[in-house]
Short mmCIF file of C-alpha atoms in Angstrom, two decimals:
data_model
loop_
_atom_site.label_atom_id
_atom_site.label_comp_id
_atom_site.label_asym_id
_atom_site.label_seq_id
_atom_site.Cartn_x
_atom_site.Cartn_y
_atom_site.Cartn_z
CA MET A 29 -16.69 -1.43 3.93
CA PRO A 30 -18.59 1.72 2.89
CA THR A 31 -19.69 1.66 -0.72
CA ASP A 32 -17.98 4.96 -1.43
CA ASP A 33 -14.69 3.97 0.24
CA PRO A 34 -11.60 5.33 -1.47
CA ALA A 35 -8.96 3.04 -2.89
CA PHE A 36 -5.54 3.59 -1.38
CA ILE A 37 -2.15 3.75 -3.06
CA PHE A 38 0.78 3.57 -0.63
CA LEU A 39 4.05 5.03 -1.95
CA HIS A 40 7.40 4.09 -0.44
CA GLY A 41 10.36 6.40 0.13
CA PHE A 42 13.85 6.93 -1.24
CA MET A 43 15.84 3.69 -1.63
CA GLY A 44 12.78 1.73 -0.51
CA ARG A 45 11.26 -1.38 -2.00
CA ALA A 46 7.60 -2.32 -1.72
CA GLU A 47 8.76 -5.87 -0.94
CA THR A 48 12.21 -7.40 -0.54
CA HIS A 49 12.67 -11.15 -0.90
CA VAL A 50 15.69 -12.75 0.74
CA LEU A 51 16.29 -16.48 1.24
CA GLY A 52 12.62 -17.29 0.88
CA MET A 53 11.54 -14.56 3.27
CA THR A 54 9.54 -11.48 2.37
CA PHE A 55 10.19 -8.11 4.04
CA GLU A 56 7.55 -5.46 3.49
CA TYR A 57 8.35 -1.75 3.45
CA PHE A 58 5.07 -0.90 5.18
CA ARG A 59 5.23 -3.27 8.11
CA GLY A 60 1.86 -4.08 9.60
CA LEU A 61 -0.05 -2.56 6.70
CA ARG A 62 -1.24 -5.89 5.29
CA ASP A 63 -2.95 -6.70 8.61
CA VAL A 64 -4.66 -3.29 8.76
CA VAL A 65 -5.84 -3.63 5.15
CA ARG A 66 -7.56 -6.89 6.05
CA GLU A 67 -8.94 -5.37 9.25
CA THR A 68 -10.40 -2.29 7.55
CA GLY A 69 -11.43 -3.93 4.29
CA ILE A 70 -9.89 -1.26 2.10
CA THR A 71 -8.58 -1.74 -1.42
CA ALA A 72 -4.83 -1.01 -1.33
CA ARG A 73 -1.97 -1.02 -3.79
CA VAL A 74 1.72 -0.76 -2.92
CA PRO A 75 3.59 -0.25 -6.22
CA GLN A 76 7.34 -0.46 -6.66
CA MET A 77 9.10 2.70 -7.83
CA PRO A 78 12.58 3.01 -9.36
CA TYR A 79 14.84 3.63 -6.37
CA ARG A 80 17.35 5.90 -8.12
CA ALA A 81 14.84 8.11 -9.91
CA GLY A 82 13.65 11.61 -9.16
CA ILE A 83 10.10 12.56 -8.26
CA GLU A 84 8.65 12.90 -11.75
CA ALA A 85 10.09 9.62 -12.99
CA ARG A 86 8.72 7.82 -9.96
CA ALA A 87 5.28 9.37 -10.51
CA ALA A 88 5.28 8.40 -14.18
CA ALA A 89 6.25 4.83 -13.26
CA VAL A 90 3.25 4.31 -11.00
CA ALA A 91 0.60 6.55 -12.64
CA HIS A 92 -0.89 3.44 -14.27
CA VAL A 93 -2.03 2.21 -10.86
CA ILE A 94 -4.52 5.09 -10.70
CA ASP A 95 -5.90 4.08 -14.10
CA GLU A 96 -6.22 0.44 -13.02
CA LEU A 97 -8.48 1.31 -10.08
CA SER A 98 -12.21 1.68 -10.72
CA HIS A 99 -13.01 3.57 -7.51
CA GLU A 100 -14.51 7.05 -7.72
CA ARG A 101 -12.26 8.21 -4.90
CA ILE A 102 -8.55 7.54 -4.47
CA ALA A 103 -6.29 8.34 -1.56
CA LEU A 104 -2.54 8.65 -2.05
CA VAL A 105 -0.39 7.93 1.00
CA GLY A 106 3.29 8.66 0.65
CA VAL A 107 6.09 8.10 3.17
CA SER A 108 9.18 10.33 3.02
CA MET A 109 9.97 10.94 -0.69
CA GLY A 110 6.79 9.00 -1.51
CA GLY A 111 4.79 11.99 -0.22
CA LEU A 112 6.34 14.18 -2.93
CA VAL A 113 5.46 11.57 -5.51
CA ALA A 114 1.88 11.62 -4.21
CA ARG A 115 1.70 15.37 -4.71
CA ALA A 116 3.08 15.03 -8.24
CA LEU A 117 0.55 12.31 -9.07
CA ALA A 118 -2.35 14.44 -7.88
CA ALA A 119 -1.11 17.48 -9.76
CA ARG A 120 -0.12 15.96 -13.10
CA HIS A 121 -1.27 12.35 -13.42
CA ASP A 122 -4.95 12.36 -12.48
CA PRO A 123 -6.87 13.76 -15.44
CA ALA A 124 -10.15 12.28 -14.22
CA LYS A 125 -9.75 14.05 -10.86
CA ARG A 126 -10.38 10.93 -8.79
CA VAL A 127 -7.63 11.60 -6.25
CA ARG A 128 -9.45 13.20 -3.34
CA THR A 129 -6.87 12.94 -0.55
CA VAL A 130 -3.10 13.17 -0.38
CA ILE A 131 -1.54 12.10 2.91
CA THR A 132 2.19 12.61 3.49
CA ILE A 133 4.14 10.96 6.27
CA ALA A 134 7.58 12.26 7.32
CA THR A 135 7.96 13.94 3.92
CA PRO A 136 10.61 16.61 3.28
CA HIS A 137 8.34 19.14 1.57
CA ARG A 138 10.96 21.85 1.94
CA GLY A 139 13.93 19.67 1.11
CA SER A 140 16.49 17.91 3.26
CA PRO A 141 19.85 19.21 4.49
CA LEU A 142 21.04 15.62 4.22
CA ALA A 143 20.46 15.62 0.47
CA ASP A 144 22.43 18.90 0.26
CA ARG A 145 25.28 17.28 2.17
CA SER A 146 25.32 14.30 -0.18
CA LEU A 147 25.50 16.54 -3.25
CA SER A 148 28.31 18.57 -1.70
CA ASN A 149 30.36 15.44 -0.96
CA GLU A 150 30.42 16.26 2.76
CA THR A 151 29.28 12.71 3.50
CA GLY A 152 32.30 11.14 1.85
CA LEU A 153 30.14 9.00 -0.41
CA PRO A 154 32.05 7.81 -3.47
CA GLY A 155 31.32 9.95 -6.52
CA TRP A 156 29.93 7.07 -8.53
CA ILE A 157 27.28 6.40 -5.86
CA VAL A 158 26.29 10.08 -5.72
CA ASP A 159 26.00 10.05 -9.55
CA GLN A 160 23.78 6.96 -9.44
CA LEU A 161 21.46 8.65 -6.96
CA ARG A 162 21.80 12.24 -8.21
CA PRO A 163 18.22 12.55 -9.63
CA ALA A 164 16.77 11.71 -6.23
CA PHE A 165 19.30 13.75 -4.25
CA GLU A 166 18.69 16.82 -6.42
CA ASP A 167 14.90 16.59 -5.99
CA LEU A 168 15.32 16.13 -2.22
CA SER A 169 17.68 19.08 -1.84
CA ILE A 170 16.55 22.43 -0.49
CA ALA A 171 16.77 24.04 -3.94
CA GLY A 172 15.05 21.05 -5.54
CA ALA A 173 12.16 21.31 -3.12
CA GLU A 174 11.74 24.99 -3.94
CA ARG A 175 11.56 24.15 -7.65
CA PHE A 176 9.13 21.30 -7.08
CA ASN A 177 6.82 23.35 -4.84
CA ALA A 178 6.78 26.18 -7.37
CA CYS A 179 5.55 23.89 -10.16
CA THR A 180 3.34 21.63 -8.09
CA PRO A 181 0.48 23.66 -6.62
CA ASP A 182 -2.07 21.94 -4.42
CA ARG A 183 -5.34 21.13 -6.14
CA PRO A 184 -8.30 22.93 -4.59
CA ASP A 185 -10.44 19.77 -4.82
CA VAL A 186 -7.93 17.62 -2.91
CA ARG A 187 -7.47 17.40 0.87
CA TYR A 188 -3.79 17.50 1.89
CA LEU A 189 -2.98 16.02 5.29
CA SER A 190 0.44 15.47 6.81
CA TRP A 191 2.14 13.65 9.68
CA GLY A 192 5.54 14.58 11.11
CA PHE A 193 7.71 12.99 13.78
CA SER A 194 10.62 13.66 16.11
CA ARG A 195 12.62 12.25 18.99
CA PRO A 196 15.30 13.78 21.21
CA ASN A 197 18.78 12.65 20.18
CA GLU A 198 19.21 10.39 23.20
CA GLN A 199 16.26 8.30 21.97
CA MET A 200 17.54 7.94 18.43
CA PRO A 201 18.98 4.64 17.24
CA PRO A 202 22.77 4.84 16.75
CA PHE A 203 22.59 5.15 12.95
CA LEU A 204 20.35 8.23 13.21
CA LYS A 205 22.00 10.13 16.06
CA ARG A 206 24.52 11.93 13.84
CA LYS A 207 21.90 12.82 11.23
CA GLU A 208 19.59 14.17 13.92
CA LYS A 209 22.41 16.46 15.12
CA GLN A 210 23.12 17.62 11.55
CA ILE A 211 19.49 18.59 10.93
CA ARG A 212 18.70 20.19 14.30
CA PRO A 213 20.77 23.43 14.04
CA ARG A 214 19.12 24.31 10.75
CA GLU A 215 15.58 23.00 11.09
CA GLY A 216 14.98 22.02 14.70
CA ASP A 217 13.16 18.92 15.89
CA ASN A 218 13.38 16.00 13.47
CA ASP A 219 13.03 12.25 13.11
CA GLY A 220 16.64 11.64 12.15
CA MET A 221 15.95 12.20 8.44
CA VAL A 222 13.22 14.84 8.06
CA SER A 223 12.43 17.82 10.27
CA VAL A 224 9.00 18.54 11.75
CA SER A 225 8.95 21.91 9.98
CA SER A 226 9.65 20.36 6.59
CA SER A 227 7.03 17.67 7.05
CA LYS A 228 4.14 20.10 7.57
CA TRP A 229 1.87 20.35 4.57
CA GLY A 230 -1.80 20.93 3.91
CA GLU A 231 -4.87 21.65 5.97
CA LYS A 232 -4.09 19.42 8.95
CA PHE A 233 -0.78 18.37 10.54
CA THR A 234 -0.34 15.65 13.14
CA HIS A 235 2.84 15.24 15.18
CA ALA A 236 3.94 12.08 16.98
CA ARG A 237 7.02 10.79 18.73
CA ALA A 238 8.95 8.42 16.49
CA ASP A 239 12.10 8.24 14.41
CA HIS A 240 11.98 8.05 10.62
CA PHE A 241 12.07 4.29 10.35
CA GLU A 242 9.55 3.68 13.11
CA THR A 243 6.94 5.34 10.89
CA ILE A 244 6.96 2.31 8.62
CA GLY A 245 7.16 -0.24 11.40
CA TRP A 246 10.89 -0.75 11.72
CA SER A 247 10.90 -0.06 15.45
CA PRO A 248 12.57 -1.74 18.43
CA LYS A 249 9.92 -4.04 19.84
CA TRP A 250 10.87 -3.95 23.52
CA LYS A 251 8.64 -1.87 25.75
CA ASP A 252 10.16 1.36 27.06
CA GLU A 253 7.80 3.83 28.69
CA THR A 254 10.38 6.62 28.68
CA SER A 255 10.75 6.58 24.89
CA GLY A 256 7.22 5.43 24.17
CA ARG A 257 8.44 2.37 22.30
CA PRO A 258 7.41 0.32 20.55
CA PHE A 259 5.83 2.78 18.15
CA ASP A 260 2.38 1.55 17.07
CA GLN A 261 2.67 1.75 13.32
CA LYS A 262 -0.56 -0.21 12.83
CA GLN A 263 -2.44 2.54 14.64
CA LEU A 264 -0.79 5.06 12.31
CA TRP A 265 -2.19 3.16 9.33
CA ARG A 266 -5.62 3.06 10.98
CA ASP A 267 -5.51 6.80 11.58
CA VAL A 268 -4.43 7.48 8.03
CA ILE A 269 -7.20 5.31 6.62
CA ALA A 270 -9.81 6.95 8.85
CA ALA A 271 -8.65 10.39 7.78
CA ALA A 272 -8.92 9.51 4.11
CA ARG A 273 -12.34 7.97 4.56
CA ALA A 274 -13.69 11.12 6.25
CA ARG A 275 -15.10 13.75 3.93
CA SER A 276 -14.11 17.33 4.35
#
């Protein structure tokens, strides 16, 4: 491991849990990441954030992880809503300016039509569920993203890199097909949750073929050359780590 290697903080998305324990089994949000951490020798933290909270509350809840790391360089890697949290951490929770790289993966930087639908009751979600999740829905809405972007400028001393994903509807798993169709007329190609256009942020953007949940390793494991499955999420983690290790 290089002596000036950054430490990594991986930030999960909306409704995610860093780890879920069921009947003695552990399910990790970032599948395959543990193996790549051992392989690459990096220092990595995967903190749990409050699943109902908005961006700022999530950032405040995990800001202590930055303080606990002694490394001179820190890389923040956020998936989906976690990418917005990463940007908030870099902008408002890093007084020592040790965050050098922010990497966002399938992050709705310009908001999500799906959040707008949830707030408008078009989804048919019970009102009490919408109220429980309202802080997150409001921050993920189109208007919420505009407010967040206006008050969260990129730092000039930080490299911002992004990854975005898409699949044609016929390759989507059944539970994402309808969402993909809802996003496409407004924002075009998407991963079933976030559009390619919304996921672009920073100095370099990388596009790959995957649906939203494949990006964290929850992918069908059978081989299918037509769809390019299974998606290699471990290689995604390797690419992200290599990008953060490289100096601009």
